[in-house]
Amino acid sequence: MGNGWNQNFDREIFLARHWQRKPLLIRSAVKDFSPPLDRHELAGLALEEGVESRIVEYRDALWQLHHGPFSEQDYQRDFPWTLLVQAVDHYIPEVATLRRLFDFLPQWRVDDVMVSYAVDGGSVGPHYDNYDVFLLQGEGERLWRLGQFCDSSSTLLPHDELRILDTFESEQEHLLGPGDMLYVPSGIAHWGIARGECTTFSIGFRAPRINDMVSRWVDQLLEQMDSDQFYRDAGQASVTRPGEIRPRDMERALAQLQAALDQDPCNHWFGELVTEPRYEPAPDDDELAEAKALLRDGATFVKLSPAAKLAWQQELEGIAVFANGGSIEFPQGVLPVLITLCDSWRLEGDTLSGAMVDLDSAALLHYLLESGCIYVE
Ligand code: SIN
Ligand code: CO
């Protein structure tokens, strides 16, 4: 399939008016679109151990959830059902290529590409996500209803695992065909219903929870702080009610806390948080040794793994590289290699041989191999 958008999509207008604000329907979004995966391949993937998949079924007026891996007979059902397979981009490079459409957004915001297949009438119910999502219609047609803005106070149907809305106020309806795309910002209720058999590719964008940001930031600060500092209250007035924590005591405590928080913690916590992998990569020692040898002896390609979570950040004295949840600082000279890798997902020819004769860039490539972000060929 072609890699680019059709001309009717204007990324600047999208960013100014729609991103995280309001939905956008893009008819025939992708140039020369043909679905990068068909329903049989998807169904096959969900038979595999280690691939995260679910089936949602609407049966006797109840929503039911089944977890994969599945067997062929799980696909024989009498009620409308949907198969959802998570992180398909990690397994199928052609599906990962869909993420390239979104390289006008920071790539560390991308979560994964989920692919669903539904029989006629199949649906996962009215719901909202805490994710921004681009719903790209693959095969067949799906009717999408868009509804109200929701948050944690919105009422859900009682269910241990599914988060289906109790009420849905339909505000727009769009019938999507192959290659059409619907952008749904986080928090907007949506409800897709298959019209005949269909597949949908959901390119999801995650945002870190503020709770997690606070927790990581505090962890980093605690690591850097001297644990032998204590609350001080020199020069205080004598107490009249010895059991009381006086307003003045509290003010002192808060001022001293504030002074501690004002220390500038090293800010790697953010990059480490947003590059945390969905599934832990488990590089095999033998494969790693082989890959390092190949890299040393003249590999043809270095490629970004489809599951890699890779980002970098300019520091005062170099570049912090975040790879699958870890981080290391490198000298400034590694930047061209990083930029090429993040832009084109590969290094080859002179760029690769140049990188291997530069000690810092070679060390960067070793680090990326060890963290499971790249592979060599
Ligand atoms: C689906 O593909 O059926 C569900 C996707 C979504 O609602 O996020
Ligand atoms: Co959704």
Coordinates of C-alpha atoms and ligand atoms in Angstrom, one line a residue:
M1 CA 0.0 0.0 0.0
G2 CA 1.0 3.6 -0.5
N3 CA 2.5 5.3 2.5
G4 CA 0.9 8.6 2.4
W5 CA -2.3 10.5 3.0
N6 CA -4.6 11.5 0.3
Q7 CA -4.7 15.3 -0.3
N8 CA -7.9 15.8 1.6
F9 CA -6.1 15.4 4.9
D10 CA -4.4 18.6 6.2
R11 CA -2.2 17.8 9.2
E12 CA -1.9 21.4 10.3
I13 CA -5.7 21.9 10.3
F14 CA -6.0 18.5 12.0
L15 CA -3.6 19.5 14.8
A16 CA -5.1 22.9 15.3
R17 CA -8.8 21.9 15.4
H18 CA -9.1 18.2 16.0
W19 CA -6.2 16.5 17.9
Q20 CA -7.4 15.9 21.4
R21 CA -10.4 18.2 20.7
K22 CA -13.0 16.8 18.3
P23 CA -13.5 13.9 15.9
L24 CA -12.6 14.0 12.3
L25 CA -13.9 11.8 9.4
I26 CA -11.4 11.5 6.6
R27 CA -12.9 9.8 3.6
S28 CA -10.5 7.8 1.5
A29 CA -7.7 8.8 3.8
V30 CA -4.8 6.7 2.5
K31 CA -3.4 6.7 -1.0
D32 CA -3.9 3.4 -2.9
F33 CA -5.2 1.7 0.2
S34 CA -5.5 -2.0 0.5
P35 CA -5.8 -3.6 3.9
P36 CA -2.3 -4.8 5.0
L37 CA -3.8 -7.9 6.6
D38 CA -6.9 -9.9 5.9
R39 CA -9.4 -11.4 8.3
H40 CA -8.0 -14.9 7.8
E41 CA -4.5 -13.8 8.7
L42 CA -5.9 -12.0 11.7
A43 CA -7.9 -15.0 12.9
G44 CA -4.7 -17.1 12.5
L45 CA -2.7 -14.6 14.6
A46 CA -5.2 -14.9 17.5
L47 CA -4.6 -18.7 17.6
E48 CA -1.0 -18.0 18.7
E49 CA 0.2 -18.2 22.3
G50 CA 1.6 -14.8 23.4
V51 CA -0.6 -12.7 21.1
E52 CA -3.1 -10.7 23.1
S53 CA -6.6 -11.2 21.7
R54 CA -10.2 -11.0 22.8
I55 CA -13.6 -11.8 21.5
V56 CA -16.6 -9.6 22.5
E57 CA -20.0 -11.2 21.9
Y58 CA -23.5 -9.8 22.4
R59 CA -25.6 -12.7 23.6
D60 CA -29.0 -12.7 25.3
A61 CA -28.8 -9.0 25.9
L62 CA -25.5 -9.4 27.7
W63 CA -22.0 -8.4 26.6
Q64 CA -19.5 -11.2 27.0
L65 CA -15.7 -11.2 26.9
H66 CA -13.5 -14.2 26.0
H67 CA -9.7 -14.1 26.1
G68 CA -7.4 -15.7 23.6
P69 CA -5.5 -17.6 22.4
F70 CA -8.4 -19.0 20.5
S71 CA -9.0 -22.2 18.5
E72 CA -10.8 -22.5 15.2
Q73 CA -14.1 -23.4 16.9
D74 CA -14.1 -20.2 18.9
Y75 CA -14.9 -18.6 15.5
Q76 CA -18.1 -20.5 15.2
R77 CA -20.7 -18.4 17.0
D78 CA -24.4 -17.8 16.6
F79 CA -24.5 -14.3 18.0
P80 CA -22.8 -11.1 16.7
W81 CA -19.2 -11.1 17.8
T82 CA -15.9 -9.2 17.3
L83 CA -12.3 -10.5 17.4
L84 CA -9.8 -7.9 18.6
V85 CA -6.1 -8.5 18.3
Q86 CA -3.7 -6.1 20.1
A87 CA -0.3 -4.9 18.8
V88 CA -0.6 -6.5 15.4
D89 CA 2.1 -4.0 14.2
H90 CA 4.6 -5.9 16.4
Y91 CA 4.1 -9.0 14.3
I92 CA 3.2 -7.8 10.8
P93 CA 5.6 -5.2 9.3
E94 CA 3.0 -4.1 6.8
V95 CA 0.7 -3.2 9.7
A96 CA 3.5 -1.4 11.4
T97 CA 3.9 0.7 8.3
L98 CA 0.5 2.3 9.0
R99 CA 2.2 4.1 11.9
R100 CA 4.2 6.0 9.4
L101 CA 1.1 8.0 8.4
F102 CA 1.4 9.6 11.9
D103 CA 5.0 10.7 11.9
F104 CA 3.8 14.2 12.2
L105 CA 3.0 13.4 15.8
P106 CA 5.6 12.4 18.4
Q107 CA 6.2 8.6 17.9
W108 CA 6.5 8.1 21.7
R109 CA 2.7 8.9 21.8
V110 CA 1.9 5.8 19.7
D111 CA 0.7 2.8 21.6
D112 CA 0.0 0.1 19.0
V113 CA -2.1 -1.0 16.1
M114 CA -5.1 -3.1 17.2
V115 CA -7.0 -4.9 14.4
S116 CA -10.5 -6.1 14.8
Y117 CA -12.7 -8.4 12.7
A118 CA -16.5 -8.5 13.2
V119 CA -19.3 -10.5 11.7
D120 CA -22.5 -8.7 10.6
G121 CA -23.8 -6.7 13.6
G122 CA -20.7 -7.3 15.6
S123 CA -19.7 -4.6 18.1
V124 CA -17.8 -4.0 21.3
G125 CA -20.5 -1.8 22.5
P126 CA -20.7 1.9 23.3
H127 CA -17.6 3.0 25.2
Y128 CA -15.0 5.6 25.5
D129 CA -11.2 5.1 25.6
N130 CA -8.5 7.1 27.4
Y131 CA -6.6 6.9 24.2
D132 CA -6.8 8.9 21.0
V133 CA -7.5 6.6 18.2
F134 CA -7.5 6.6 14.4
L135 CA -10.0 4.0 13.2
L136 CA -9.0 3.0 9.7
Q137 CA -11.6 0.8 7.9
G138 CA -10.0 -2.3 6.3
E139 CA -12.4 -4.7 4.6
G140 CA -16.1 -4.2 4.5
E141 CA -18.2 -1.5 6.2
R142 CA -18.8 -0.4 9.7
L143 CA -21.2 2.2 11.0
W144 CA -19.6 4.4 13.6
R145 CA -21.8 6.4 16.1
L146 CA -20.1 9.2 18.0
G147 CA -21.6 10.4 21.3
Q148 CA -21.0 12.5 24.4
F149 CA -17.8 13.4 26.2
C150 CA -17.1 10.9 29.0
D151 CA -14.8 10.7 32.0
S152 CA -14.4 8.6 35.1
S153 CA -17.8 9.9 36.4
S154 CA -19.7 8.4 33.4
T155 CA -21.8 5.4 34.3
L156 CA -20.8 2.0 33.0
L157 CA -22.8 -1.2 32.8
P158 CA -21.8 -3.6 35.6
H159 CA -19.1 -5.9 34.2
D160 CA -15.8 -7.0 35.6
E161 CA -13.7 -6.3 32.5
L162 CA -15.7 -4.6 29.8
R163 CA -16.2 -0.8 30.1
I164 CA -19.6 -0.4 28.3
L165 CA -21.5 2.9 28.8
D166 CA -24.8 2.8 30.4
T167 CA -26.1 5.6 28.2
F168 CA -25.1 6.7 24.7
E169 CA -26.2 10.0 23.3
S170 CA -25.6 9.6 19.6
E171 CA -24.5 12.9 18.0
Q172 CA -23.1 11.8 14.6
E173 CA -23.2 8.7 12.5
H174 CA -20.8 7.7 9.7
L175 CA -20.7 4.6 7.5
L176 CA -17.0 3.8 6.8
G177 CA -15.8 1.8 3.8
P178 CA -12.3 0.5 3.0
G179 CA -9.7 3.3 3.4
D180 CA -12.0 5.7 5.3
M181 CA -10.7 6.9 8.6
L182 CA -12.3 8.3 11.8
Y183 CA -10.3 10.1 14.4
V184 CA -11.8 9.8 17.9
P185 CA -10.2 11.9 20.6
S186 CA -9.9 10.3 24.1
G187 CA -13.0 10.6 26.1
I188 CA -15.5 10.7 23.2
A189 CA -18.1 7.9 23.4
H190 CA -18.1 5.8 20.2
W191 CA -19.9 2.7 19.0
G192 CA -19.0 0.8 15.9
I193 CA -21.4 -1.7 14.4
A194 CA -20.3 -4.0 11.6
R195 CA -22.4 -3.9 8.4
G196 CA -21.6 -7.3 7.1
E197 CA -18.2 -8.8 7.8
C198 CA -15.5 -6.2 8.3
T199 CA -12.0 -5.4 9.7
T200 CA -10.9 -2.2 11.4
F201 CA -7.3 -1.0 12.1
S202 CA -7.1 1.1 15.3
I203 CA -4.0 3.2 15.6
G204 CA -4.0 4.1 19.2
F205 CA -2.1 6.9 20.9
R206 CA -1.4 6.7 24.6
A207 CA -0.9 9.5 27.1
P208 CA 0.9 8.9 30.4
R209 CA -1.4 9.1 33.4
I210 CA -0.6 12.2 35.5
N211 CA -0.5 9.8 38.5
D212 CA 2.3 7.8 36.9
M213 CA 4.1 11.0 36.0
V214 CA 4.0 12.2 39.6
S215 CA 5.1 8.8 40.9
R216 CA 8.1 8.6 38.4
W217 CA 9.1 12.2 39.1
V218 CA 9.1 11.6 42.9
D219 CA 11.0 8.4 42.5
Q220 CA 13.7 10.2 40.5
L221 CA 13.8 13.0 43.0
L222 CA 14.1 10.6 45.9
E223 CA 17.0 8.9 44.2
Q224 CA 18.9 12.1 44.0
M225 CA 18.0 13.5 47.4
D226 CA 20.2 13.3 50.5
S227 CA 18.1 11.1 52.8
D228 CA 19.9 12.7 55.8
Q229 CA 18.0 16.0 55.6
F230 CA 15.5 16.6 58.4
Y231 CA 12.7 19.0 59.2
R232 CA 14.1 22.1 61.1
D233 CA 12.3 24.4 63.4
A234 CA 14.9 26.7 65.0
G235 CA 13.6 30.0 66.4
Q236 CA 10.1 28.9 67.2
A237 CA 7.8 30.4 69.9
S238 CA 7.0 28.4 73.0
V239 CA 3.8 26.3 72.8
T240 CA 0.7 26.9 74.9
R241 CA -1.1 23.7 73.8
P242 CA 1.6 21.1 73.5
G243 CA -0.6 18.5 71.6
E244 CA -1.3 20.9 68.7
I245 CA 0.3 21.0 65.3
R246 CA 0.1 24.7 64.9
P247 CA -0.5 26.5 61.5
R248 CA 3.1 27.8 61.8
D249 CA 4.4 24.2 62.1
M250 CA 2.5 23.2 59.0
E251 CA 3.7 26.3 57.1
R252 CA 7.3 25.3 58.0
A253 CA 6.8 21.8 56.8
L254 CA 5.3 22.9 53.6
A255 CA 8.0 25.4 52.9
Q256 CA 10.7 22.8 53.5
L257 CA 8.9 20.3 51.3
Q258 CA 8.6 23.0 48.6
A259 CA 12.3 23.6 48.8
A260 CA 13.0 19.9 48.4
L261 CA 10.7 19.7 45.4
D262 CA 12.3 22.7 43.8
Q263 CA 15.5 20.8 43.3
D264 CA 15.7 20.1 39.7
P265 CA 15.6 16.4 39.3
C266 CA 17.2 14.8 36.3
N267 CA 14.3 14.6 33.8
H268 CA 14.9 11.1 32.4
W269 CA 11.8 9.8 34.3
F270 CA 9.5 11.1 31.5
G271 CA 11.3 9.4 28.6
E272 CA 11.6 6.2 30.5
L273 CA 7.9 6.2 31.3
V274 CA 6.7 6.9 27.8
T275 CA 9.0 4.4 26.2
E276 CA 8.0 1.6 28.5
P277 CA 7.2 -1.4 26.3
R278 CA 3.8 -3.0 26.3
Y279 CA 5.4 -6.4 26.2
E280 CA 8.9 -6.9 27.7
P281 CA 11.3 -7.8 24.9
A282 CA 13.2 -10.9 25.9
P283 CA 16.5 -10.8 23.8
D284 CA 18.0 -14.2 23.7
D285 CA 21.7 -14.2 24.6
D286 CA 22.9 -16.3 21.7
E287 CA 20.9 -14.2 19.2
L288 CA 22.3 -11.0 20.8
A289 CA 25.9 -12.3 20.5
E290 CA 25.2 -13.2 16.8
A291 CA 23.7 -9.8 16.1
K292 CA 26.6 -8.0 17.7
A293 CA 29.1 -10.0 15.6
L294 CA 27.1 -9.3 12.4
L295 CA 27.1 -5.7 13.2
R296 CA 30.9 -5.6 13.8
D297 CA 31.6 -7.7 10.7
G298 CA 29.5 -5.6 8.3
A299 CA 25.7 -6.0 8.5
T300 CA 23.7 -4.8 5.4
F301 CA 20.9 -3.3 7.5
V302 CA 20.0 -2.2 10.9
K303 CA 16.2 -2.0 11.3
L304 CA 14.0 -0.7 14.0
S305 CA 12.0 -3.5 15.6
P306 CA 8.3 -2.9 15.0
A307 CA 7.8 -3.1 18.8
A308 CA 10.6 -0.7 19.6
K309 CA 9.8 2.2 21.9
L310 CA 12.6 4.6 21.1
A311 CA 12.9 8.3 21.8
W312 CA 15.6 10.8 22.5
Q313 CA 16.0 14.1 24.3
Q314 CA 18.5 16.9 23.9
E315 CA 20.4 17.5 27.2
L316 CA 22.9 20.2 28.1
E317 CA 25.8 17.9 27.4
G318 CA 24.6 15.3 25.0
I319 CA 21.7 13.2 24.1
A320 CA 19.6 11.1 26.4
V321 CA 18.4 8.0 24.6
F322 CA 15.3 6.2 25.8
A323 CA 14.9 2.6 24.6
N324 CA 12.1 0.3 25.8
G325 CA 11.9 2.0 29.2
G326 CA 15.6 2.4 29.9
S327 CA 17.9 5.3 29.3
I328 CA 21.6 6.2 28.6
E329 CA 23.3 9.5 27.8
F330 CA 25.4 9.6 24.7
P331 CA 27.7 12.3 23.3
Q332 CA 26.1 14.8 20.8
G333 CA 27.7 13.0 17.9
V334 CA 25.1 10.1 17.9
L335 CA 22.3 12.4 16.9
P336 CA 22.4 11.9 13.1
V337 CA 22.2 8.1 13.5
L338 CA 19.3 8.5 15.9
I339 CA 17.5 10.9 13.7
T340 CA 17.9 8.6 10.7
L341 CA 16.8 5.6 12.6
C342 CA 13.7 7.3 14.0
D343 CA 12.8 8.8 10.6
S344 CA 13.4 5.9 8.2
W345 CA 13.4 3.0 10.6
R346 CA 16.6 1.7 9.1
L347 CA 20.3 2.4 8.7
E348 CA 22.2 1.1 5.6
G349 CA 25.1 1.7 3.3
D350 CA 27.5 4.6 4.2
T351 CA 25.3 5.7 7.1
L352 CA 25.7 2.3 8.7
S353 CA 29.3 1.8 8.0
G354 CA 30.0 5.4 9.1
A355 CA 28.1 4.7 12.4
M356 CA 30.2 1.6 13.0
V357 CA 33.5 3.4 12.8
D358 CA 32.4 6.1 15.2
L359 CA 32.8 4.7 18.7
D360 CA 29.9 6.6 20.2
S361 CA 27.4 5.6 17.4
A362 CA 28.6 2.0 17.6
A363 CA 28.0 2.0 21.3
L364 CA 24.5 3.4 20.7
L365 CA 23.8 0.6 18.3
H366 CA 24.9 -2.0 20.8
Y367 CA 22.7 -0.4 23.4
L368 CA 19.7 -0.5 21.0
L369 CA 20.4 -4.1 20.2
E370 CA 20.6 -5.0 23.9
S371 CA 17.3 -3.2 24.6
G372 CA 15.6 -5.0 21.8
C373 CA 14.9 -1.8 19.7
I374 CA 16.8 -2.9 16.6
Y375 CA 17.8 -6.0 14.7
V376 CA 20.4 -6.5 12.1
E377 CA 20.4 -8.2 8.7
Ligands
SIN1 C1 -13.4 -2.1 17.1 O1 -12.5 -2.1 16.2 O2 -14.4 -2.8 17.0 C2 -13.2 -1.3 18.3 C3 -12.3 -0.2 18.2 C4 -12.6 0.9 19.2 O3 -13.7 1.2 19.5 O4 -11.6 1.5 19.8
CO2 CO -12.8 2.5 21.3

